[in-house]
Amino acid sequence: MSRYSVFSLLRHAATGNRGWQRAWRAATPKASYDVVIIGGGGHGLATAFYLAENHGIRNVAVLEKGYIGGGNVGRNTTVIRSNYLLDGNTQFYEFSMKLWEGMSAALNFNVMFSQRGQLVTAHSADQLDTFSHRANVMRSNGIDAEILDRDAVRKLVPYLDFSDTARFPIHGAIFQGRAGTARHDAVAWGYARAASGHGVDIIEGCEVTDFVRQDDRIVGVETTRGRIGAGRVGLAVAGHTSVLAQKAGLELPIESHLLQAFVTEPVKPLVDHVVAYGADHFYLSQSDKGGLVFGGNLDGYNSYSQRGNTGVLREVCEAAIALMPNISRLRLLRHWGGIMDMTPDASPIISLTPVDGLYLNGGWCYGGFKATPASGWCFAEMLATGETPALIRGYGLGRFRSGHMIDEAGAGPFAWLQ
Amino acid sequence: MLRIDCPCCGVRDHSEFRYGGDATVERPAHDNPDLDAWYRYVYLRANPKGLHREYWQHVLGCRQWLVVERDTVTHSIHSVSFSRRQRA
């Protein structure tokens, strides 16, 4: 695999750009692998890459039922931040942030990671107090965080509604300068290319239909492209985790829900940061193409449909205009949906399972994209060693039974309430 | 918009309803000391891709709790009935 560089750009430009190679090999499945990862999304591909890179395990296959970049890795709103309050989350997402900072170099692929900063508006003194608590926790963990008063917010993002008639007047904000966005499909392509370069087989159009068992152990998978043996199987199919886990005889505390994202027609540079609304569920950023990319709440009922409902579209746009009246005349270009694994505490599950040979990575709720590198890093370590890395001890399946939940979202024990 | 045929009020938009989650989960008896039974009731969900029996309450209408059978892929609704009849 040839390296990408300014010289390769110039060389290909001089030859009419006819010599570019595929970014990753179109592999055909072998009879068996040391590790089979089900799901060629960001997390599955990152896991394969770190298995090869960190642990020297290169006899690995990533099985993707669709095409690389077609699932949630290409459907999210690309926000990356590490402003988490609760122990377990704080350290994990900051580790992820550090991996993001070195990702383009590590993958030799420009993922366009842009640390433009993210702020969440506060709309009362009390809300700003809770943000101060969060900022203090972040700082004591070595993470950058700033608390801004109303004037400072106004200076930073003057286009928000600071008028006397604002529905929820802005009191202040919490700001993380290292937060930002990345080009999400470049992340998928970058990990796929780098993993493939290490010898990992990336097999697209290959749906897993069942597991192969020997005694009580899972020793492979049945797929639409035949049986594939596996020393260990990693499940990284967030959105469809329940469907595959059921085939393995595993019951999970997960419901699948639909989350929508939206993009407006392109406009000139307006939003320089990622802005989240503290009074409702709404956040936005501006893509390099100029479209305002934004999102909000779940549709609110179990769904595997990948199609959004118009009721939520209306609610999210109402929140958008309450925060930024100046975008009320923009036309919406597209909206789309992705299927989320919702867990009872809104935190992910990276865990050993009661099924021998099966390892689980799922339950990412609405927060999977920013976790992509750390999730892959830790899941690779788990698949390589068979043990739980210290960083993700809090994300085990057993936490629901023992009561050690990481309920960052403050949601109750019912996934559909989150 | 989903359209739910409320047995009391007729066909209405789902925005009049509140979602109540999986209707197949059985609550253990109040004095059941078995932790596992409560764990299953509170946390574990079948989460089917396909037909799903679920609660909806018609909060902006008759306020009745309903059991709706809906396909989670196509959103087509197969049946709607009062939940109190299911429980009897």
Short mmCIF file of C-alpha atoms in Angstrom, two decimals:
data_model
loop_
_atom_site.label_atom_id
_atom_site.label_comp_id
_atom_site.label_asym_id
_atom_site.label_seq_id
_atom_site.Cartn_x
_atom_site.Cartn_y
_atom_site.Cartn_z
CA MET A 1 0.00 0.00 0.00
CA SER A 2 1.51 3.32 -1.05
CA ARG A 3 1.64 6.10 1.50
CA TYR A 4 -0.34 9.27 0.98
CA SER A 5 1.74 12.43 1.07
CA VAL A 6 2.07 15.77 -0.64
CA PHE A 7 4.46 14.06 -3.08
CA SER A 8 1.98 11.32 -3.98
CA LEU A 9 -0.63 14.05 -4.52
CA LEU A 10 1.69 15.91 -6.88
CA ARG A 11 2.75 12.74 -8.70
CA HIS A 12 -0.86 11.67 -9.30
CA ALA A 13 -1.87 15.20 -10.27
CA ALA A 14 0.88 15.23 -12.90
CA THR A 15 -0.39 11.92 -14.34
CA GLY A 16 -4.02 12.95 -14.54
CA ASN A 17 -5.07 11.21 -11.29
CA ARG A 18 -5.46 7.93 -13.17
CA GLY A 19 -3.11 5.90 -10.99
CA TRP A 20 -4.85 5.95 -7.59
CA GLN A 21 -5.22 2.52 -6.03
CA ARG A 22 -8.13 1.19 -4.01
CA ALA A 23 -7.84 2.37 -0.42
CA TRP A 24 -8.33 -1.18 0.89
CA ARG A 25 -8.24 -4.66 -0.64
CA ALA A 26 -11.53 -6.26 -1.69
CA ALA A 27 -10.94 -9.44 0.30
CA THR A 28 -12.66 -12.78 -0.15
CA PRO A 29 -13.33 -14.67 3.06
CA LYS A 30 -10.84 -17.32 4.18
CA ALA A 31 -11.98 -20.49 5.95
CA SER A 32 -11.02 -19.13 9.35
CA TYR A 33 -9.39 -16.26 11.24
CA ASP A 34 -7.91 -15.70 14.67
CA VAL A 35 -10.44 -12.94 15.24
CA VAL A 36 -13.65 -12.19 13.35
CA ILE A 37 -15.19 -8.80 13.96
CA ILE A 38 -18.84 -8.49 13.02
CA GLY A 39 -19.63 -4.97 11.87
CA GLY A 40 -17.50 -2.80 9.59
CA GLY A 41 -18.44 0.50 11.17
CA GLY A 42 -15.98 2.84 12.83
CA HIS A 43 -15.68 0.72 15.96
CA GLY A 44 -15.20 -2.60 14.13
CA LEU A 45 -12.60 -1.17 11.78
CA ALA A 46 -10.77 0.62 14.58
CA THR A 47 -10.74 -2.64 16.56
CA ALA A 48 -9.21 -4.48 13.61
CA PHE A 49 -6.60 -1.77 13.13
CA TYR A 50 -5.51 -1.76 16.78
CA LEU A 51 -5.50 -5.59 16.91
CA ALA A 52 -2.89 -5.49 14.17
CA GLU A 53 -1.08 -2.33 15.26
CA ASN A 54 -0.94 -2.82 19.03
CA HIS A 55 -1.14 -6.59 19.42
CA GLY A 56 0.33 -8.00 16.20
CA ILE A 57 -2.82 -10.01 15.50
CA ARG A 58 -3.21 -9.70 11.73
CA ASN A 59 -5.21 -12.79 10.84
CA VAL A 60 -8.41 -10.80 11.31
CA ALA A 61 -11.59 -10.33 9.29
CA VAL A 62 -14.11 -7.51 9.51
CA LEU A 63 -17.52 -8.59 8.20
CA GLU A 64 -19.83 -5.83 7.01
CA LYS A 65 -23.32 -6.61 5.76
CA GLY A 66 -23.56 -3.40 3.72
CA TYR A 67 -20.67 -1.24 2.58
CA ILE A 68 -17.97 0.55 4.56
CA GLY A 69 -19.24 3.94 5.70
CA GLY A 70 -22.91 3.14 5.07
CA GLY A 71 -23.97 2.64 8.67
CA ASN A 72 -23.90 4.85 11.72
CA VAL A 73 -20.29 5.94 11.10
CA GLY A 74 -21.60 7.84 8.10
CA ARG A 75 -24.86 8.96 9.71
CA ASN A 76 -23.77 10.81 12.85
CA THR A 77 -23.27 14.55 13.30
CA THR A 78 -19.45 14.14 13.68
CA VAL A 79 -19.12 15.86 17.06
CA ILE A 80 -16.09 14.93 19.18
CA ARG A 81 -15.78 16.06 22.80
CA SER A 82 -14.61 14.74 26.17
CA ASN A 83 -16.71 16.79 28.59
CA TYR A 84 -18.02 13.92 30.69
CA LEU A 85 -18.72 14.15 34.40
CA LEU A 86 -18.82 10.62 35.76
CA ASP A 87 -15.83 8.46 36.60
CA GLY A 88 -15.29 5.91 33.87
CA ASN A 89 -16.68 8.18 31.20
CA THR A 90 -14.40 11.15 31.90
CA GLN A 91 -11.18 9.19 31.47
CA PHE A 92 -12.41 7.04 28.59
CA TYR A 93 -13.57 9.92 26.41
CA GLU A 94 -10.43 11.93 27.14
CA PHE A 95 -8.32 8.95 26.08
CA SER A 96 -10.40 8.92 22.92
CA MET A 97 -9.79 12.65 22.42
CA LYS A 98 -6.04 12.09 22.63
CA LEU A 99 -6.28 9.37 19.98
CA TRP A 100 -8.29 11.73 17.77
CA GLU A 101 -5.52 14.30 18.06
CA GLY A 102 -3.03 11.88 16.54
CA MET A 103 -5.37 9.98 14.25
CA SER A 104 -4.61 11.51 10.85
CA ALA A 105 -0.89 10.88 11.36
CA ALA A 106 -1.41 7.40 12.79
CA LEU A 107 -3.62 6.33 9.87
CA ASN A 108 -1.84 8.32 7.14
CA PHE A 109 -5.29 9.53 6.20
CA ASN A 110 -6.63 13.04 6.69
CA VAL A 111 -9.75 12.66 8.83
CA MET A 112 -10.11 16.46 8.90
CA PHE A 113 -10.22 16.57 12.69
CA SER A 114 -11.04 20.18 13.46
CA GLN A 115 -10.71 21.25 17.11
CA ARG A 116 -13.00 24.21 16.75
CA GLY A 117 -14.32 24.05 20.31
CA GLN A 118 -17.71 23.08 21.68
CA LEU A 119 -19.94 25.01 24.03
CA VAL A 120 -23.13 24.14 25.84
CA THR A 121 -25.28 27.09 26.80
CA ALA A 122 -26.55 27.49 30.35
CA HIS A 123 -29.87 29.20 30.93
CA SER A 124 -29.89 29.75 34.68
CA ALA A 125 -27.42 30.30 37.49
CA ASP A 126 -28.18 26.79 38.74
CA GLN A 127 -27.44 25.23 35.38
CA LEU A 128 -24.15 27.11 35.23
CA ASP A 129 -23.36 25.73 38.71
CA THR A 130 -23.79 22.18 37.48
CA PHE A 131 -21.59 23.03 34.50
CA SER A 132 -18.95 24.39 36.90
CA HIS A 133 -19.05 21.06 38.73
CA ARG A 134 -18.49 19.29 35.42
CA ALA A 135 -15.70 21.68 34.43
CA ASN A 136 -13.95 21.10 37.77
CA VAL A 137 -14.12 17.34 37.33
CA MET A 138 -12.75 17.70 33.82
CA ARG A 139 -9.89 19.96 34.92
CA SER A 140 -8.95 17.69 37.80
CA ASN A 141 -8.60 14.97 35.15
CA GLY A 142 -6.36 17.19 33.05
CA ILE A 143 -9.04 18.05 30.49
CA ASP A 144 -9.51 21.60 29.25
CA ALA A 145 -12.76 23.27 30.29
CA GLU A 146 -13.85 26.86 30.66
CA ILE A 147 -16.89 28.45 32.24
CA LEU A 148 -18.09 31.48 30.32
CA ASP A 149 -20.43 34.19 31.54
CA ARG A 150 -23.08 35.75 29.33
CA ASP A 151 -20.78 38.44 27.93
CA ALA A 152 -18.07 35.95 27.07
CA VAL A 153 -20.62 33.72 25.31
CA ARG A 154 -21.89 36.71 23.40
CA LYS A 155 -18.39 37.56 22.26
CA LEU A 156 -17.77 34.00 21.11
CA VAL A 157 -21.10 33.24 19.41
CA PRO A 158 -22.89 36.56 18.82
CA TYR A 159 -25.44 34.97 16.48
CA LEU A 160 -27.36 33.25 19.30
CA ASP A 161 -30.49 34.91 20.65
CA PHE A 162 -29.32 37.47 23.22
CA SER A 163 -32.46 39.61 22.87
CA ASP A 164 -34.91 40.42 25.67
CA THR A 165 -37.46 38.15 24.06
CA ALA A 166 -35.31 35.00 24.00
CA ARG A 167 -37.39 32.03 25.12
CA PHE A 168 -34.61 30.88 27.48
CA PRO A 169 -32.14 33.74 28.06
CA ILE A 170 -28.49 32.66 27.92
CA HIS A 171 -26.82 32.85 31.31
CA GLY A 172 -23.43 31.42 30.41
CA ALA A 173 -21.83 28.32 28.94
CA ILE A 174 -19.32 25.54 29.43
CA PHE A 175 -16.66 25.48 26.73
CA GLN A 176 -14.15 22.84 25.68
CA GLY A 177 -11.66 24.25 23.20
CA ARG A 178 -10.21 20.90 22.13
CA ALA A 179 -13.59 19.54 21.13
CA GLY A 180 -14.64 19.68 17.50
CA THR A 181 -15.62 17.63 14.49
CA ALA A 182 -14.05 15.21 12.02
CA ARG A 183 -15.06 13.99 8.61
CA HIS A 184 -16.85 10.80 9.62
CA ASP A 185 -16.56 8.77 6.42
CA ALA A 186 -12.84 9.58 6.27
CA VAL A 187 -12.59 7.95 9.68
CA ALA A 188 -14.15 4.76 8.31
CA TRP A 189 -12.02 4.83 5.17
CA GLY A 190 -8.86 5.69 7.10
CA TYR A 191 -9.25 2.81 9.55
CA ALA A 192 -10.26 0.43 6.75
CA ARG A 193 -7.22 1.37 4.68
CA ALA A 194 -4.80 1.19 7.59
CA ALA A 195 -6.22 -2.13 8.81
CA SER A 196 -6.16 -3.57 5.32
CA GLY A 197 -2.55 -2.43 4.99
CA HIS A 198 -1.76 -4.52 8.09
CA GLY A 199 -3.29 -7.59 6.43
CA VAL A 200 -6.81 -7.43 7.85
CA ASP A 201 -9.49 -8.75 5.48
CA ILE A 202 -12.37 -6.30 5.08
CA ILE A 203 -15.30 -8.16 3.63
CA GLU A 204 -18.24 -6.06 2.50
CA GLY A 205 -21.66 -7.38 1.54
CA CYS A 206 -21.25 -10.21 4.04
CA GLU A 207 -24.09 -10.54 6.54
CA VAL A 208 -23.74 -12.78 9.58
CA THR A 209 -26.79 -15.03 9.80
CA ASP A 210 -25.84 -17.27 12.72
CA PHE A 211 -23.07 -18.42 15.02
CA VAL A 212 -21.22 -21.74 14.82
CA ARG A 213 -20.93 -23.51 18.16
CA GLN A 214 -18.68 -26.32 19.36
CA ASP A 215 -19.83 -27.54 22.75
CA ASP A 216 -20.62 -24.26 24.53
CA ARG A 217 -18.11 -22.18 22.65
CA ILE A 218 -18.63 -20.00 19.60
CA VAL A 219 -16.06 -21.05 17.00
CA GLY A 220 -17.26 -19.18 13.94
CA VAL A 221 -20.08 -17.52 12.08
CA GLU A 222 -22.45 -18.46 9.27
CA THR A 223 -22.63 -15.69 6.70
CA THR A 224 -24.23 -14.96 3.37
CA ARG A 225 -20.77 -15.73 1.94
CA GLY A 226 -20.36 -19.05 3.72
CA ARG A 227 -19.08 -20.34 7.04
CA ILE A 228 -16.10 -18.54 8.57
CA GLY A 229 -14.25 -20.03 11.52
CA ALA A 230 -13.02 -17.77 14.31
CA GLY A 231 -10.83 -18.09 17.38
CA ARG A 232 -12.70 -15.17 18.90
CA VAL A 233 -15.72 -13.24 17.69
CA GLY A 234 -16.14 -9.52 18.41
CA LEU A 235 -19.58 -8.04 18.00
CA ALA A 236 -19.52 -4.34 16.99
CA VAL A 237 -22.88 -3.78 15.37
CA ALA A 238 -24.43 -1.06 17.53
CA GLY A 239 -28.02 -0.56 16.42
CA HIS A 240 -28.45 -4.27 15.70
CA THR A 241 -26.69 -5.68 18.77
CA SER A 242 -29.87 -7.31 20.11
CA VAL A 243 -30.55 -9.05 16.79
CA LEU A 244 -27.16 -10.75 16.68
CA ALA A 245 -26.88 -11.32 20.42
CA GLN A 246 -30.17 -13.18 20.31
CA LYS A 247 -28.69 -15.60 17.78
CA ALA A 248 -25.94 -16.26 20.31
CA GLY A 249 -28.52 -16.81 23.05
CA LEU A 250 -27.65 -13.60 24.85
CA GLU A 251 -30.31 -11.31 26.33
CA LEU A 252 -29.29 -7.69 26.66
CA PRO A 253 -30.47 -4.51 28.37
CA ILE A 254 -30.72 -2.71 25.02
CA GLU A 255 -33.50 -1.18 22.94
CA SER A 256 -32.97 0.02 19.37
CA HIS A 257 -34.11 3.56 18.70
CA LEU A 258 -33.97 5.95 15.81
CA LEU A 259 -31.97 9.16 15.94
CA GLN A 260 -32.19 11.71 13.16
CA ALA A 261 -29.70 14.22 11.83
CA PHE A 262 -30.32 17.19 9.58
CA VAL A 263 -28.40 19.45 7.23
CA THR A 264 -29.43 22.79 5.73
CA GLU A 265 -28.49 24.27 2.38
CA PRO A 266 -24.89 25.56 2.37
CA VAL A 267 -24.32 29.10 3.58
CA LYS A 268 -21.27 31.28 4.14
CA PRO A 269 -19.24 30.69 7.32
CA LEU A 270 -21.46 31.43 10.30
CA VAL A 271 -20.96 28.83 13.03
CA ASP A 272 -17.28 28.51 13.97
CA HIS A 273 -17.82 26.08 16.88
CA VAL A 274 -20.03 23.23 17.89
CA VAL A 275 -22.95 24.74 19.79
CA ALA A 276 -25.29 22.77 22.02
CA TYR A 277 -28.48 24.19 23.50
CA GLY A 278 -28.73 23.76 27.25
CA ALA A 279 -32.49 24.36 27.42
CA ASP A 280 -33.59 21.70 24.95
CA HIS A 281 -32.06 18.87 22.97
CA PHE A 282 -30.40 20.55 20.00
CA TYR A 283 -26.83 20.99 18.78
CA LEU A 284 -25.24 22.16 15.57
CA SER A 285 -22.03 22.74 13.70
CA GLN A 286 -21.24 23.96 10.21
CA SER A 287 -19.69 21.58 7.71
CA ASP A 288 -16.79 22.62 5.51
CA LYS A 289 -19.26 22.65 2.62
CA GLY A 290 -21.30 25.25 4.49
CA GLY A 291 -24.37 23.27 5.53
CA LEU A 292 -25.51 23.55 9.12
CA VAL A 293 -25.46 20.02 10.53
CA PHE A 294 -27.70 19.52 13.53
CA GLY A 295 -29.52 16.96 15.61
CA GLY A 296 -31.79 16.54 18.59
CA ASN A 297 -33.90 13.92 20.30
CA LEU A 298 -34.66 10.31 19.51
CA ASP A 299 -37.90 9.58 17.69
CA GLY A 300 -38.98 7.96 20.92
CA TYR A 301 -40.16 4.44 20.14
CA ASN A 302 -38.38 1.19 19.22
CA SER A 303 -37.28 1.33 15.62
CA TYR A 304 -35.01 -0.43 13.14
CA SER A 305 -36.28 1.57 10.19
CA GLN A 306 -33.43 4.09 9.53
CA ARG A 307 -36.16 6.55 8.51
CA GLY A 308 -37.09 9.53 10.63
CA ASN A 309 -40.48 10.86 11.62
CA THR A 310 -41.58 14.42 10.90
CA GLY A 311 -42.75 15.10 14.46
CA VAL A 312 -39.17 15.16 15.74
CA LEU A 313 -38.06 17.22 12.74
CA ARG A 314 -40.48 19.91 13.86
CA GLU A 315 -39.43 19.76 17.51
CA VAL A 316 -35.73 19.99 16.67
CA CYS A 317 -36.30 22.92 14.32
CA GLU A 318 -38.32 24.69 17.01
CA ALA A 319 -35.40 24.32 19.42
CA ALA A 320 -33.00 25.51 16.71
CA ILE A 321 -34.95 28.69 16.11
CA ALA A 322 -35.37 29.35 19.83
CA LEU A 323 -31.57 29.42 20.12
CA MET A 324 -30.72 30.90 16.70
CA PRO A 325 -33.60 32.88 15.21
CA ASN A 326 -31.35 33.94 12.31
CA ILE A 327 -31.48 30.47 10.73
CA SER A 328 -35.27 30.36 10.57
CA ARG A 329 -35.33 31.06 6.82
CA LEU A 330 -32.76 28.44 5.87
CA ARG A 331 -34.04 25.51 3.88
CA LEU A 332 -33.44 22.00 5.08
CA LEU A 333 -31.51 20.00 2.52
CA ARG A 334 -31.70 16.48 3.93
CA HIS A 335 -32.55 14.55 7.04
CA TRP A 336 -31.72 10.95 7.74
CA GLY A 337 -31.83 8.43 10.54
CA GLY A 338 -29.59 5.91 12.22
CA ILE A 339 -30.41 3.11 14.65
CA MET A 340 -28.99 3.44 18.15
CA ASP A 341 -28.52 0.81 20.84
CA MET A 342 -30.04 2.54 23.85
CA THR A 343 -28.86 1.22 27.22
CA PRO A 344 -30.63 1.88 30.53
CA ASP A 345 -27.87 4.20 31.80
CA ALA A 346 -27.00 5.75 28.42
CA SER A 347 -23.43 4.45 28.68
CA PRO A 348 -21.87 1.90 26.34
CA ILE A 349 -21.18 -1.78 26.88
CA ILE A 350 -17.73 -3.18 26.07
CA SER A 351 -17.73 -6.48 27.79
CA LEU A 352 -16.89 -10.12 28.07
CA THR A 353 -20.08 -12.14 27.75
CA PRO A 354 -21.43 -15.32 29.31
CA VAL A 355 -21.05 -16.91 25.85
CA ASP A 356 -17.56 -18.36 25.48
CA GLY A 357 -15.72 -16.91 22.48
CA LEU A 358 -18.05 -13.92 22.06
CA TYR A 359 -17.05 -10.37 22.99
CA LEU A 360 -19.45 -7.47 22.97
CA ASN A 361 -19.03 -3.85 21.92
CA GLY A 362 -22.31 -1.96 21.67
CA GLY A 363 -24.86 0.15 23.47
CA TRP A 364 -23.35 3.39 22.20
CA CYS A 365 -26.59 5.36 22.50
CA TYR A 366 -26.09 8.69 20.74
CA GLY A 367 -22.39 8.91 21.55
CA GLY A 368 -20.55 6.34 19.49
CA PHE A 369 -18.69 8.44 16.97
CA LYS A 370 -16.48 10.37 19.38
CA ALA A 371 -15.57 7.10 21.09
CA THR A 372 -14.48 5.35 17.88
CA PRO A 373 -10.70 5.26 18.47
CA ALA A 374 -10.81 4.50 22.21
CA SER A 375 -13.49 1.89 21.72
CA GLY A 376 -11.42 0.16 19.04
CA TRP A 377 -8.27 0.44 21.16
CA CYS A 378 -9.87 -1.10 24.24
CA PHE A 379 -11.92 -3.71 22.39
CA ALA A 380 -8.79 -4.84 20.54
CA GLU A 381 -7.02 -5.27 23.86
CA MET A 382 -9.97 -7.25 25.18
CA LEU A 383 -10.02 -9.51 22.11
CA ALA A 384 -6.24 -9.97 22.26
CA THR A 385 -5.96 -10.73 25.97
CA GLY A 386 -9.39 -12.07 26.84
CA GLU A 387 -9.48 -9.66 29.75
CA THR A 388 -11.11 -6.31 30.45
CA PRO A 389 -8.73 -3.33 30.13
CA ALA A 390 -8.69 -1.07 33.20
CA LEU A 391 -10.03 1.92 31.27
CA ILE A 392 -13.35 0.22 30.46
CA ARG A 393 -14.00 -1.70 33.69
CA GLY A 394 -17.07 0.43 34.20
CA TYR A 395 -18.61 -0.62 30.87
CA GLY A 396 -19.23 -4.29 31.74
CA LEU A 397 -22.56 -6.01 31.23
CA GLY A 398 -22.69 -6.91 34.92
CA ARG A 399 -23.16 -3.30 36.03
CA PHE A 400 -26.91 -3.40 35.54
CA ARG A 401 -27.30 -6.34 37.87
CA SER A 402 -24.91 -4.98 40.48
CA GLY A 403 -26.20 -1.40 40.30
CA HIS A 404 -22.89 0.21 39.30
CA MET A 405 -24.36 2.16 36.44
CA ILE A 406 -22.74 5.18 34.80
CA ASP A 407 -25.92 7.19 34.38
CA GLU A 408 -24.36 10.27 32.87
CA ALA A 409 -27.55 11.30 31.09
CA GLY A 410 -29.43 11.24 34.38
CA ALA A 411 -32.04 9.01 32.77
CA GLY A 412 -34.06 6.41 34.62
CA PRO A 413 -33.96 2.68 34.21
CA PHE A 414 -36.09 2.62 31.05
CA ALA A 415 -34.34 3.04 27.74
CA TRP A 416 -37.37 4.57 26.08
CA LEU A 417 -37.33 7.47 28.53
CA GLN A 418 -33.85 8.63 27.58
CA MET B 1 -46.29 10.32 11.55
CA LEU B 2 -47.57 6.98 12.85
CA ARG B 3 -51.36 6.74 12.83
CA ILE B 4 -52.76 4.78 15.73
CA ASP B 5 -56.35 3.56 15.57
CA CYS B 6 -57.44 4.22 19.15
CA PRO B 7 -60.37 1.90 20.00
CA CYS B 8 -61.94 4.83 21.85
CA CYS B 9 -61.22 7.86 19.62
CA GLY B 10 -60.48 6.53 16.14
CA VAL B 11 -57.36 7.08 14.03
CA ARG B 12 -55.03 9.71 15.50
CA ASP B 13 -51.45 10.92 14.95
CA HIS B 14 -48.94 9.32 17.29
CA SER B 15 -47.96 12.77 18.58
CA GLU B 16 -51.15 12.58 20.68
CA PHE B 17 -49.78 9.50 22.39
CA ARG B 18 -47.05 8.80 24.92
CA TYR B 19 -44.87 5.76 24.31
CA GLY B 20 -44.77 3.23 27.13
CA GLY B 21 -42.27 0.65 25.95
CA ASP B 22 -42.29 -3.13 25.67
CA ALA B 23 -45.66 -4.62 26.69
CA THR B 24 -44.44 -8.20 26.93
CA VAL B 25 -42.40 -7.66 30.09
CA GLU B 26 -44.02 -9.28 33.13
CA ARG B 27 -43.69 -7.53 36.47
CA PRO B 28 -42.73 -9.98 39.23
CA ALA B 29 -45.02 -10.29 42.23
CA HIS B 30 -44.43 -7.43 44.65
CA ASP B 31 -43.02 -9.70 47.36
CA ASN B 32 -40.82 -11.69 45.01
CA PRO B 33 -37.30 -11.65 46.55
CA ASP B 34 -35.61 -13.08 43.44
CA LEU B 35 -33.10 -10.47 42.25
CA ASP B 36 -32.83 -12.13 38.86
CA ALA B 37 -36.57 -11.79 38.20
CA TRP B 38 -36.42 -8.07 38.97
CA TYR B 39 -33.27 -7.63 36.87
CA ARG B 40 -35.03 -9.22 33.93
CA TYR B 41 -38.12 -7.09 34.43
CA VAL B 42 -36.29 -3.78 34.80
CA TYR B 43 -33.50 -4.18 32.25
CA LEU B 44 -33.71 -7.03 29.76
CA ARG B 45 -35.63 -6.43 26.54
CA ALA B 46 -36.21 -8.71 23.57
CA ASN B 47 -35.92 -5.66 21.29
CA PRO B 48 -37.28 -7.49 18.23
CA LYS B 49 -36.61 -6.42 14.65
CA GLY B 50 -40.15 -6.95 13.40
CA LEU B 51 -43.39 -7.23 15.33
CA HIS B 52 -43.25 -5.50 18.73
CA ARG B 53 -46.01 -5.41 21.38
CA GLU B 54 -45.78 -2.04 23.09
CA TYR B 55 -47.71 0.35 25.32
CA TRP B 56 -48.98 3.71 24.13
CA GLN B 57 -51.10 6.04 26.23
CA HIS B 58 -53.51 8.36 24.47
CA VAL B 59 -52.56 11.33 26.67
CA LEU B 60 -54.11 13.98 24.44
CA GLY B 61 -57.30 11.98 23.93
CA CYS B 62 -59.11 9.42 26.04
CA ARG B 63 -56.01 8.86 28.26
CA GLN B 64 -56.41 5.10 27.92
CA TRP B 65 -53.35 2.83 27.92
CA LEU B 66 -53.25 0.78 24.75
CA VAL B 67 -51.29 -2.23 23.56
CA VAL B 68 -50.15 -1.74 19.97
CA GLU B 69 -48.56 -4.39 17.79
CA ARG B 70 -46.23 -2.56 15.45
CA ASP B 71 -43.52 -3.63 13.05
CA THR B 72 -40.28 -1.91 14.11
CA VAL B 73 -38.93 -1.96 10.55
CA THR B 74 -41.94 -0.87 8.48
CA HIS B 75 -43.92 0.85 11.29
CA SER B 76 -47.09 -0.88 10.05
CA ILE B 77 -49.53 -1.37 12.91
CA HIS B 78 -51.13 -4.81 13.17
CA SER B 79 -53.43 -4.41 16.14
CA VAL B 80 -54.51 -1.94 18.81
CA SER B 81 -56.37 -2.89 21.96
CA PHE B 82 -56.97 -1.63 25.49
CA SER B 83 -54.18 -2.76 27.79
CA ARG B 84 -56.63 -3.39 30.66
CA ARG B 85 -58.21 -6.25 28.67
CA GLN B 86 -54.76 -7.79 28.18
CA ARG B 87 -54.12 -7.76 31.89
CA ALA B 88 -57.44 -9.29 32.98
#
